[in-house]
PDB file of C-alpha atoms in Angstrom:
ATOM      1  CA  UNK A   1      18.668   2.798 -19.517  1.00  0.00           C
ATOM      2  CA  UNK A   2      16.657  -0.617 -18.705  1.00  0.00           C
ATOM      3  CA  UNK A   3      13.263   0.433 -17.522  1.00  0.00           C
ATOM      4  CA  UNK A   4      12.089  -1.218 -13.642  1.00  0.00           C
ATOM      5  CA  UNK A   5       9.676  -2.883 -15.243  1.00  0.00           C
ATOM      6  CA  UNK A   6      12.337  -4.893 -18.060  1.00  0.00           C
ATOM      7  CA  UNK A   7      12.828  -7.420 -15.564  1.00  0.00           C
ATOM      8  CA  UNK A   8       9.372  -8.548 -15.079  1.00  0.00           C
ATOM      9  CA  UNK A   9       8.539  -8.165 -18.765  1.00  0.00           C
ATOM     10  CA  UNK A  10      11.083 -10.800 -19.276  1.00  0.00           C
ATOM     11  CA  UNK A  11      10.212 -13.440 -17.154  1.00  0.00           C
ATOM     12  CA  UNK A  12       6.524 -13.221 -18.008  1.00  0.00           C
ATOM     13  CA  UNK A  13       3.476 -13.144 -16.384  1.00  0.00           C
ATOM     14  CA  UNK A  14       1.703 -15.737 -15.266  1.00  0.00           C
ATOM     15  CA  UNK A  15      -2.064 -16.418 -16.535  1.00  0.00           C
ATOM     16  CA  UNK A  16      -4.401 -16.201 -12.985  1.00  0.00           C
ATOM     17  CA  UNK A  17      -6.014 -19.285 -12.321  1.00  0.00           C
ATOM     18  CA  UNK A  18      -9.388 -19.054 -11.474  1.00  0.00           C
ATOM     19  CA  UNK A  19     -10.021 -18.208  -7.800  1.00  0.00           C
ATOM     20  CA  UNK A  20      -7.473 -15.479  -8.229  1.00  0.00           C
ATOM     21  CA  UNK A  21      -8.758 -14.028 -11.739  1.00  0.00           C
ATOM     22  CA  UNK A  22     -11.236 -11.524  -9.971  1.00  0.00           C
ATOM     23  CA  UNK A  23      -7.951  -9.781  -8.458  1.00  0.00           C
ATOM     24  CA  UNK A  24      -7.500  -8.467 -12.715  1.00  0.00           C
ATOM     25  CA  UNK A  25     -10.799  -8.225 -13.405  1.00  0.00           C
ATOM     26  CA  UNK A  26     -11.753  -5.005 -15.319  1.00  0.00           C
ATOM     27  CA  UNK A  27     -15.281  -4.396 -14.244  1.00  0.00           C
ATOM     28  CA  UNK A  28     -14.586  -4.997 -10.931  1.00  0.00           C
ATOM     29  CA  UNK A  29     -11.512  -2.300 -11.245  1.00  0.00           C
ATOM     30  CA  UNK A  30     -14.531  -0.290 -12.886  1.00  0.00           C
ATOM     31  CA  UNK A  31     -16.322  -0.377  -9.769  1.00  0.00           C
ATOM     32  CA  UNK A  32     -13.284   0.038  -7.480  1.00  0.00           C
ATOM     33  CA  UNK A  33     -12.693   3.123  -9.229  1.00  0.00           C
ATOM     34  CA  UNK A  34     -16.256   5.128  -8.164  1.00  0.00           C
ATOM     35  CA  UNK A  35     -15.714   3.484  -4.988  1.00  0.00           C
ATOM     36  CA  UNK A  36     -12.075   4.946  -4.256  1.00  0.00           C
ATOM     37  CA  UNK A  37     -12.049   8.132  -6.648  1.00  0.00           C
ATOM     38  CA  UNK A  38     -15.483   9.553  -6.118  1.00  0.00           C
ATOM     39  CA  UNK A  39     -17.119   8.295  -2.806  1.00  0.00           C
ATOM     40  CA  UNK A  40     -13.965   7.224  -0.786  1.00  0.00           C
ATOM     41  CA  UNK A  41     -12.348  10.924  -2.111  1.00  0.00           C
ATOM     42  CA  UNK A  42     -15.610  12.521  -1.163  1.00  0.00           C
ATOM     43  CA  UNK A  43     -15.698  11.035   1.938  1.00  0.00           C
ATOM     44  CA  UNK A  44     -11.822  11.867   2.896  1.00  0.00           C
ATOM     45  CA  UNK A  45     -12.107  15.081   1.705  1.00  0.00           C
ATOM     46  CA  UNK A  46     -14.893  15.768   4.331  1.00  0.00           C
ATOM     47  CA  UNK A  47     -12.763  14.611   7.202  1.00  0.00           C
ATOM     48  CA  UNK A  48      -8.911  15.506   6.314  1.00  0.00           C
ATOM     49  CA  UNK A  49      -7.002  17.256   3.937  1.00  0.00           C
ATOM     50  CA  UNK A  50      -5.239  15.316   2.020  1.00  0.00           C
ATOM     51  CA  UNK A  51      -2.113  15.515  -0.164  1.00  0.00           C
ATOM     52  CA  UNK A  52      -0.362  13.384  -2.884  1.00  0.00           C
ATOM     53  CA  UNK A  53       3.249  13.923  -4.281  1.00  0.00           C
ATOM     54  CA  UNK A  54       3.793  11.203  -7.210  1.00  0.00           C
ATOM     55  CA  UNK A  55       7.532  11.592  -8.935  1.00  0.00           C
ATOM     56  CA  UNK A  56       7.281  11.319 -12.777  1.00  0.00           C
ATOM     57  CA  UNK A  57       9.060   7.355 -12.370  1.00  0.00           C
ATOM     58  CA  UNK A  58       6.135   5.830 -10.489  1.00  0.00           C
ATOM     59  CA  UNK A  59       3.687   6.739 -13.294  1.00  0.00           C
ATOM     60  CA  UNK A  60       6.196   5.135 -15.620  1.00  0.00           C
ATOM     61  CA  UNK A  61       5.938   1.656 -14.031  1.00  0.00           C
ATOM     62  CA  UNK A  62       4.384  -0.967 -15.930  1.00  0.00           C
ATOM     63  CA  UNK A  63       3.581  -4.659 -14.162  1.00  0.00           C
ATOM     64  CA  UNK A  64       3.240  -5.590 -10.742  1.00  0.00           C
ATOM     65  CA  UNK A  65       5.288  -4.531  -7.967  1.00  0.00           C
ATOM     66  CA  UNK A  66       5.611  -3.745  -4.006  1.00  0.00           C
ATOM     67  CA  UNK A  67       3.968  -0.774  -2.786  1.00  0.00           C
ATOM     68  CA  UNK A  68       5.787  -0.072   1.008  1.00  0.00           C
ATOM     69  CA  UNK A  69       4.696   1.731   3.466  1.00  0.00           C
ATOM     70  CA  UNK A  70       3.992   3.249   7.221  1.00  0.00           C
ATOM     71  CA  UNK A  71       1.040   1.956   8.626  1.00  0.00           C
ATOM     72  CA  UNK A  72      -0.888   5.175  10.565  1.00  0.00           C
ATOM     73  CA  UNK A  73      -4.412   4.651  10.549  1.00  0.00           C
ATOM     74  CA  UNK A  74      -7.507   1.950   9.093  1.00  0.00           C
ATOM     75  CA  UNK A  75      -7.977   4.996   6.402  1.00  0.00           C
ATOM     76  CA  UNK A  76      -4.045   4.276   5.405  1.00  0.00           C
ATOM     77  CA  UNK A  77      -4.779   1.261   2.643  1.00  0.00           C
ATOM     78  CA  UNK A  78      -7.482   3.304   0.905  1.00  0.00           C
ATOM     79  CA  UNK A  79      -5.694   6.642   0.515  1.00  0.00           C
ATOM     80  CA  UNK A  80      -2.677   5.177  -0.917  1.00  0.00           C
ATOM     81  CA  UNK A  81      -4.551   3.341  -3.306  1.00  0.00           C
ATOM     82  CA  UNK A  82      -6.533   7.024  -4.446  1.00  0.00           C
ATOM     83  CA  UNK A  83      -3.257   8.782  -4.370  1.00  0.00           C
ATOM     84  CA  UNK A  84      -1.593   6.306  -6.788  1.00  0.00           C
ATOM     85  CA  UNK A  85      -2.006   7.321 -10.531  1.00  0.00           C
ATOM     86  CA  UNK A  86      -5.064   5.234 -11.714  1.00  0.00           C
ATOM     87  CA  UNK A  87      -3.282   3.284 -14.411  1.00  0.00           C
ATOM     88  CA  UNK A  88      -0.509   2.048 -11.438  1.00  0.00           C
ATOM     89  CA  UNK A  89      -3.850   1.534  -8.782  1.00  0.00           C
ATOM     90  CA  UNK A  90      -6.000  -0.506 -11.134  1.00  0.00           C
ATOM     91  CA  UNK A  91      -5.084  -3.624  -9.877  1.00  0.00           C
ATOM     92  CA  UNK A  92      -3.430  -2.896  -6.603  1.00  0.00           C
ATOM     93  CA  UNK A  93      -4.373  -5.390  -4.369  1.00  0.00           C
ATOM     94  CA  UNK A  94      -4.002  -5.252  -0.446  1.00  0.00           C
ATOM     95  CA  UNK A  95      -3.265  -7.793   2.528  1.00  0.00           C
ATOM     96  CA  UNK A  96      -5.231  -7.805   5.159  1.00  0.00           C
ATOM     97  CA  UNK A  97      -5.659  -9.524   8.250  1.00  0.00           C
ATOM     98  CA  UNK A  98      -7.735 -12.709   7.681  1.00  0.00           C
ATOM     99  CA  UNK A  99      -8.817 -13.117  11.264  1.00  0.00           C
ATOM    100  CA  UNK A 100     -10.255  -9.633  11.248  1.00  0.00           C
ATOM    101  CA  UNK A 101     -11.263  -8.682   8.224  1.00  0.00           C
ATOM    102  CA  UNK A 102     -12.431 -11.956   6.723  1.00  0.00           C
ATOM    103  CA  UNK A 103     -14.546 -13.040   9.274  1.00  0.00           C
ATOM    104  CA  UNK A 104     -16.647 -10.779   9.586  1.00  0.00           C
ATOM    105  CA  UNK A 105     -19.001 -10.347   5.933  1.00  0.00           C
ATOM    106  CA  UNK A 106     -19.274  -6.471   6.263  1.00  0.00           C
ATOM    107  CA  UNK A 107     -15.433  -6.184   6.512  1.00  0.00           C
ATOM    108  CA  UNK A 108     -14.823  -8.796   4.041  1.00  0.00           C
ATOM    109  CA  UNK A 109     -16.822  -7.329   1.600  1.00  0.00           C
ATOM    110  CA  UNK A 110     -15.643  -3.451   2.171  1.00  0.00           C
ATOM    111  CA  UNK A 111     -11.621  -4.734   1.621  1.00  0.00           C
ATOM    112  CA  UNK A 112     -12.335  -7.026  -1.083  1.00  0.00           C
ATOM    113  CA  UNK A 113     -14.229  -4.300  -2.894  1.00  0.00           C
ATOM    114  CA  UNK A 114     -12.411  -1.326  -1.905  1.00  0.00           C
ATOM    115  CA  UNK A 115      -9.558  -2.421  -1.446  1.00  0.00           C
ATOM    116  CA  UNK A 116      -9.155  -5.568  -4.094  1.00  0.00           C
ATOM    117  CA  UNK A 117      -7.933  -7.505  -0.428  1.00  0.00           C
ATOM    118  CA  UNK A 118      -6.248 -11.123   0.197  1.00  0.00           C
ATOM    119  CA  UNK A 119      -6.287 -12.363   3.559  1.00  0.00           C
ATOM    120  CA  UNK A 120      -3.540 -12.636   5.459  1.00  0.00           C
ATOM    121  CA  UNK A 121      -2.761 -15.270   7.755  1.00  0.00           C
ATOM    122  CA  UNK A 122      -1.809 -14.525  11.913  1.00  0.00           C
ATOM    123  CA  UNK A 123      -0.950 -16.566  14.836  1.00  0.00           C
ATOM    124  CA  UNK A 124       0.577 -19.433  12.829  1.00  0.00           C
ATOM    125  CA  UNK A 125      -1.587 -20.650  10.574  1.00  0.00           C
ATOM    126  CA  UNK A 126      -0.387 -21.069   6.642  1.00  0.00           C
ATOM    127  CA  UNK A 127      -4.298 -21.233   4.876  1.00  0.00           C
ATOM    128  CA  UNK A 128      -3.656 -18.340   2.654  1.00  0.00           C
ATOM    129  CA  UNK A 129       0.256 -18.823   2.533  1.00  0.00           C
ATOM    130  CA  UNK A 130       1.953 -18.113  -0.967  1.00  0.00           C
ATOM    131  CA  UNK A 131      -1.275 -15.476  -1.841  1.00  0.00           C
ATOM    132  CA  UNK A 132       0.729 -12.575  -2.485  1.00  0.00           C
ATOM    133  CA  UNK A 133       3.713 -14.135  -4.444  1.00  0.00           C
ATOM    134  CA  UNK A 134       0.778 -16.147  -6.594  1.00  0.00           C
ATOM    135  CA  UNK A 135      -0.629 -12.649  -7.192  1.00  0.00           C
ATOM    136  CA  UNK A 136       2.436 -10.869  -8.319  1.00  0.00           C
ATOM    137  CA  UNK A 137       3.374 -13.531 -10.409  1.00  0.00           C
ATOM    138  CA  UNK A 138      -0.188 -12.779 -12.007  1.00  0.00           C
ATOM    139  CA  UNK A 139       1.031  -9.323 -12.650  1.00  0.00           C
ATOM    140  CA  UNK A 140      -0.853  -7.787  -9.476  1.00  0.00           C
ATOM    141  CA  UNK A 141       0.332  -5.023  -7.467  1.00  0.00           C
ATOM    142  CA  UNK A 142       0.454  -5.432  -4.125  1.00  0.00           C
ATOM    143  CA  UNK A 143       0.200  -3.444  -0.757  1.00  0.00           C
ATOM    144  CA  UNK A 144       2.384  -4.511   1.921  1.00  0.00           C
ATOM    145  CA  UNK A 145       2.652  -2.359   6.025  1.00  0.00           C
ATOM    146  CA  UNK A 146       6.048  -3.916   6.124  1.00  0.00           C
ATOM    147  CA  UNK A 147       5.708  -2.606  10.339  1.00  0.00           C
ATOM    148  CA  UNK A 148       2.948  -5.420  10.795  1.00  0.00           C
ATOM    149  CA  UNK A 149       0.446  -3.526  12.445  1.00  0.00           C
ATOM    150  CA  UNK A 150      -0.931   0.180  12.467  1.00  0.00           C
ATOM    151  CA  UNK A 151       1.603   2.601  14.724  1.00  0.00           C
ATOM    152  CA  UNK A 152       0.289   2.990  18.538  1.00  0.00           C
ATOM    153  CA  UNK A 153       2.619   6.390  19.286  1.00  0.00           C
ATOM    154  CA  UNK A 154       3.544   7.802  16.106  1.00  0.00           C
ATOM    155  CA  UNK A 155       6.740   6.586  15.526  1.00  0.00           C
ATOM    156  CA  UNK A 156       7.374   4.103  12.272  1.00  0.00           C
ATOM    157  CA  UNK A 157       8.591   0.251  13.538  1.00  0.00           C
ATOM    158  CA  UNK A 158      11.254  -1.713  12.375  1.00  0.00           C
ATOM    159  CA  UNK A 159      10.427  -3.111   8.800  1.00  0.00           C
ATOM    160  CA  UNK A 160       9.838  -7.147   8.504  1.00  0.00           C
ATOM    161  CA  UNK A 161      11.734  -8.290   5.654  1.00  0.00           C
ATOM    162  CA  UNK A 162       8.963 -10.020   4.210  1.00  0.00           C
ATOM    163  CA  UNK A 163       8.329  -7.714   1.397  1.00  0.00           C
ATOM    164  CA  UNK A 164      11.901  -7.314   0.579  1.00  0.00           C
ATOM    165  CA  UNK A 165      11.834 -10.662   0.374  1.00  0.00           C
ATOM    166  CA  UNK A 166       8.894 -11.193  -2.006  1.00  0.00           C
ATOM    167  CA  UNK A 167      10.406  -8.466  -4.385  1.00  0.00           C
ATOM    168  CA  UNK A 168      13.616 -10.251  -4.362  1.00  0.00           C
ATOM    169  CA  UNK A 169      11.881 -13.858  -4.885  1.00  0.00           C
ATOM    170  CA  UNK A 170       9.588 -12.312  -7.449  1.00  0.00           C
ATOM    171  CA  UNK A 171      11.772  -9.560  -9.366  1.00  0.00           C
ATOM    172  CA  UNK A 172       9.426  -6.752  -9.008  1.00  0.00           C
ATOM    173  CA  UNK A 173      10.494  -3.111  -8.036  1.00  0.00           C
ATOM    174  CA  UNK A 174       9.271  -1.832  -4.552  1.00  0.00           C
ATOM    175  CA  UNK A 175       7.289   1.468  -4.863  1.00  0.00           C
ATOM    176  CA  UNK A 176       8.397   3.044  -1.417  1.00  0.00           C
ATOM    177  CA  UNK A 177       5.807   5.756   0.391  1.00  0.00           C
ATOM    178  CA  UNK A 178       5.375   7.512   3.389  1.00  0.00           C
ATOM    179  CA  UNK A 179       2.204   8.636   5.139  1.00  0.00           C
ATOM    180  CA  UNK A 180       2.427  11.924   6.695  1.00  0.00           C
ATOM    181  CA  UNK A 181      -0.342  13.349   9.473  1.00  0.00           C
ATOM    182  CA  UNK A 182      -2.063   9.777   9.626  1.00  0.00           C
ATOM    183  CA  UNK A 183      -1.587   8.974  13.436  1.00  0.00           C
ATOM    184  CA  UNK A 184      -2.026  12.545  14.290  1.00  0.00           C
ATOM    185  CA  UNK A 185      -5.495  12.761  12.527  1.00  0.00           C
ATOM    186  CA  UNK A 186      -6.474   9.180  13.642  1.00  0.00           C
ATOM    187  CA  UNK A 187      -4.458   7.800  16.013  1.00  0.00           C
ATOM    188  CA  UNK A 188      -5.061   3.633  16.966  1.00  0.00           C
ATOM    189  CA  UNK A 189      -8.164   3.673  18.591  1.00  0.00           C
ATOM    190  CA  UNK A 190     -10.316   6.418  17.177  1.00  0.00           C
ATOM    191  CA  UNK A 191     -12.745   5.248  14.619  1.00  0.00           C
ATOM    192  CA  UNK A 192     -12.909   8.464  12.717  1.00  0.00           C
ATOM    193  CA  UNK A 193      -9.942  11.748  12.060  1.00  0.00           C
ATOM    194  CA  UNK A 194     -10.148  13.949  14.524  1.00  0.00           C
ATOM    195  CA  UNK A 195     -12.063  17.125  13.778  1.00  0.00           C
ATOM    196  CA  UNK A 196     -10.590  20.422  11.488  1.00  0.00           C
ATOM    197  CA  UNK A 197     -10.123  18.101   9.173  1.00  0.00           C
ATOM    198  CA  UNK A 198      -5.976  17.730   9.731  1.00  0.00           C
ATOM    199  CA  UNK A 199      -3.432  17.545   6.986  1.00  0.00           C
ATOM    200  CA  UNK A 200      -2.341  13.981   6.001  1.00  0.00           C
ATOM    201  CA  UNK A 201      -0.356  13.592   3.372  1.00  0.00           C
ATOM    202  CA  UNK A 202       0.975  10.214   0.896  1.00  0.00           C
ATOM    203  CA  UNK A 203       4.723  10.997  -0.446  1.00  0.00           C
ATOM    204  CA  UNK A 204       5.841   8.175  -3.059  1.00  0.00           C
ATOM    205  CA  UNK A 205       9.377   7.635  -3.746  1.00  0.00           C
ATOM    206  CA  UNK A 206      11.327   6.741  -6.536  1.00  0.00           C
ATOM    207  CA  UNK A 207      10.901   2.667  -7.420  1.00  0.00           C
ATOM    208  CA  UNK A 208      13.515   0.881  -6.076  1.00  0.00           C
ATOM    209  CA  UNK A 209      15.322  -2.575  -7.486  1.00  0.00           C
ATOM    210  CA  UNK A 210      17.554  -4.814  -4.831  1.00  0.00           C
ATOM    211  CA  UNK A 211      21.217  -5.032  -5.501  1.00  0.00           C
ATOM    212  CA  UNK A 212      23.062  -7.872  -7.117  1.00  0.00           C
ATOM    213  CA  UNK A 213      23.268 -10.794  -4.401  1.00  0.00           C
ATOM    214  CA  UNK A 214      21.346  -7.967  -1.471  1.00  0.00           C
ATOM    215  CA  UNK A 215      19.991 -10.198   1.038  1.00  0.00           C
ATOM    216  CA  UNK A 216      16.211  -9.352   2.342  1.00  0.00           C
ATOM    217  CA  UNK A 217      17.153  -8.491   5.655  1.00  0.00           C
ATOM    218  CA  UNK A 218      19.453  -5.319   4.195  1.00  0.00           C
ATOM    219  CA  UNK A 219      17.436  -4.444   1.093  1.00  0.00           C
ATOM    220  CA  UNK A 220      14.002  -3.725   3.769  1.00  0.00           C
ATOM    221  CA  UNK A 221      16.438  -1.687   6.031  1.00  0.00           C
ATOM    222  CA  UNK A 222      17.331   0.306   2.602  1.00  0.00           C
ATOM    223  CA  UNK A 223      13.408   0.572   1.878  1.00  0.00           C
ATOM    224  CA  UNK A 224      12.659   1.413   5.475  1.00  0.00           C
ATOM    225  CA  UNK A 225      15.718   4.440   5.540  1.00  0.00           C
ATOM    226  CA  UNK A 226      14.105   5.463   2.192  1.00  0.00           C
ATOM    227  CA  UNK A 227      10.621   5.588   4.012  1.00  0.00           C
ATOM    228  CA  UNK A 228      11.856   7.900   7.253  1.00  0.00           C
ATOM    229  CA  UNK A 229      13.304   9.938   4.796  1.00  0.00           C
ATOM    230  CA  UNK A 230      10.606  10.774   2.530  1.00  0.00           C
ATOM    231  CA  UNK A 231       8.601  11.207   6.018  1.00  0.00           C
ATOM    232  CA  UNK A 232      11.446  13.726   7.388  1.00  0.00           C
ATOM    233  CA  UNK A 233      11.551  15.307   3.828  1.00  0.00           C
ATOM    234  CA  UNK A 234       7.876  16.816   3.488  1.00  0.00           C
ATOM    235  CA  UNK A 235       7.222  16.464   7.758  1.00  0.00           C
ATOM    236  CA  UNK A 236       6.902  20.159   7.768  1.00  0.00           C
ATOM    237  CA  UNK A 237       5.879  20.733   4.323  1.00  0.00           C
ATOM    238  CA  UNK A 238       2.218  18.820   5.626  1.00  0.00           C
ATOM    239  CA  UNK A 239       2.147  19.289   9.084  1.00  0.00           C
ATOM    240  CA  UNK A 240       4.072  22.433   9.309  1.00  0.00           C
ATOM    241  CA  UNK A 241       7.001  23.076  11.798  1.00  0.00           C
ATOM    242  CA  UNK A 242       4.985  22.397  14.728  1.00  0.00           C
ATOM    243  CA  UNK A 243       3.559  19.198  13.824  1.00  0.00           C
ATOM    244  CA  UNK A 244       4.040  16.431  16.266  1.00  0.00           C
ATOM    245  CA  UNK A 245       5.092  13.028  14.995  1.00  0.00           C
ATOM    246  CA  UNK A 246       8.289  11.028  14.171  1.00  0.00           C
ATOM    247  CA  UNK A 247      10.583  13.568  13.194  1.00  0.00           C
ATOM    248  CA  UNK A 248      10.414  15.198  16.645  1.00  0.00           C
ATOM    249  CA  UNK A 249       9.981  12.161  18.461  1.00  0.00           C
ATOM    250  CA  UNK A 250      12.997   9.973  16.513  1.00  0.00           C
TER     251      UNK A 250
END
């Protein structure tokens, strides 16, 4: 069988140019490292309870690819990066919201360290257009909320093909994961879980490749399906029968 990451190994990655070398830099995954897996962890742990479930064929990719996923909560882009096996994390890189995070230096400086960030351009304008494919093409992992914007009641949006789209352009696999208990522990609006530190819990899926000649638009409604039912899958495994959230509300 040809491995998810064959494809990428034979195109070849690119070397980064300069202003996007820091993105693979090793002491700077050194430092990301204390900063997600010991104080980040340290900090979650004091607030929720969290949960991982990683299938054997994520920790066997090699190379950049797609992570997809729900978007609950500002807590969402850091505990998928500290539930992700370290040697697929390293690199994983994030895109945020340039008009938000960027412009302020306290934010810019927690994503871009915590979260090895890009900015991410809204209302129209193309500065940082091309970032992420640039990136992958660098062999970067990349984090993508495919639902634009952090859920307001709980229940998951319909998936933007952009991501599908940038796998497709790019031939990476798309790493597919669903965040369980995030809106009910931190729903838009609070600025910290709420207290009893609630369950949440990150589900990864099996990578996924696009079909022979699968257009964007159908391969994201695939990855989005494959989301909803990872979430539906281990609902009441994390938040127990009576949990609130999509699977009662969809």
């Amino acid at each position: 069988m040809i491995s998810l990451s064959a494809r990428s190994r034979g195109q070849g990655w690119e070397k980064p140019p300069p202003e996007l070398a820091k993105f693979r830099s090793r002491w700077r995954a050194n430092v990301r490292f204390v900063l997600q897996r010991v104080i980040f962890r340290a900090v979650v742990n004091s607030a929720v309870t969290p949960s991982a479930t990683v299938p054997r064929r994520v920790r066997s990719v090699r190379g950049p690819f797609v992570l997809v996923a729900n978007h609950t909560s500002h807590v969402d882009g850091p505990l998928l990066a500290m539930s992700m096996p370290w040697t697929q994390a390293r690199y994983l890189s994030t895109g945020v919201a340039a008009d938000y995070w960027f412009d302020h230096w306290p934010r810019r400086v927690f994503v871009r360290w915590m979260m090895n960030a890009f900015p991410i351009d809204r209302g129209g304008s193309r500065k940082h257009s091309g970032t992420s494919r640039r990136l992958l093409r660098s062999g970067v992992p990349i984090l993508v909320f495919p639902e634009g914007g952090r859920q307001k009641t709980g229940v998951m949006a319909e998936f933007k093909p952009g991501a599908a789209a940038l796998a497709i352009g790019v031939g990476v696999p798309v790493v597919p994961a669903a965040i369980i208990g995030g809106h009910e522990a931190m729903p838009k609006g609070r600025s910290w879980p709420k207290p009893g530190r609630p369950p949440v819990g990150v589900v990864f899926g099996e990578p996924m490749i696009s079909y022979e000649g699968e257009s964007a638009v159908d391969y994201s409604a695939r990855i989005q399906q494959r989301v909803k039912e990872l979430y539906d899958e281990y609902h009441d495994e994390i938040l127990g029968p009576g949990g609130s959230g999509e699977k009662e509300s969809a």
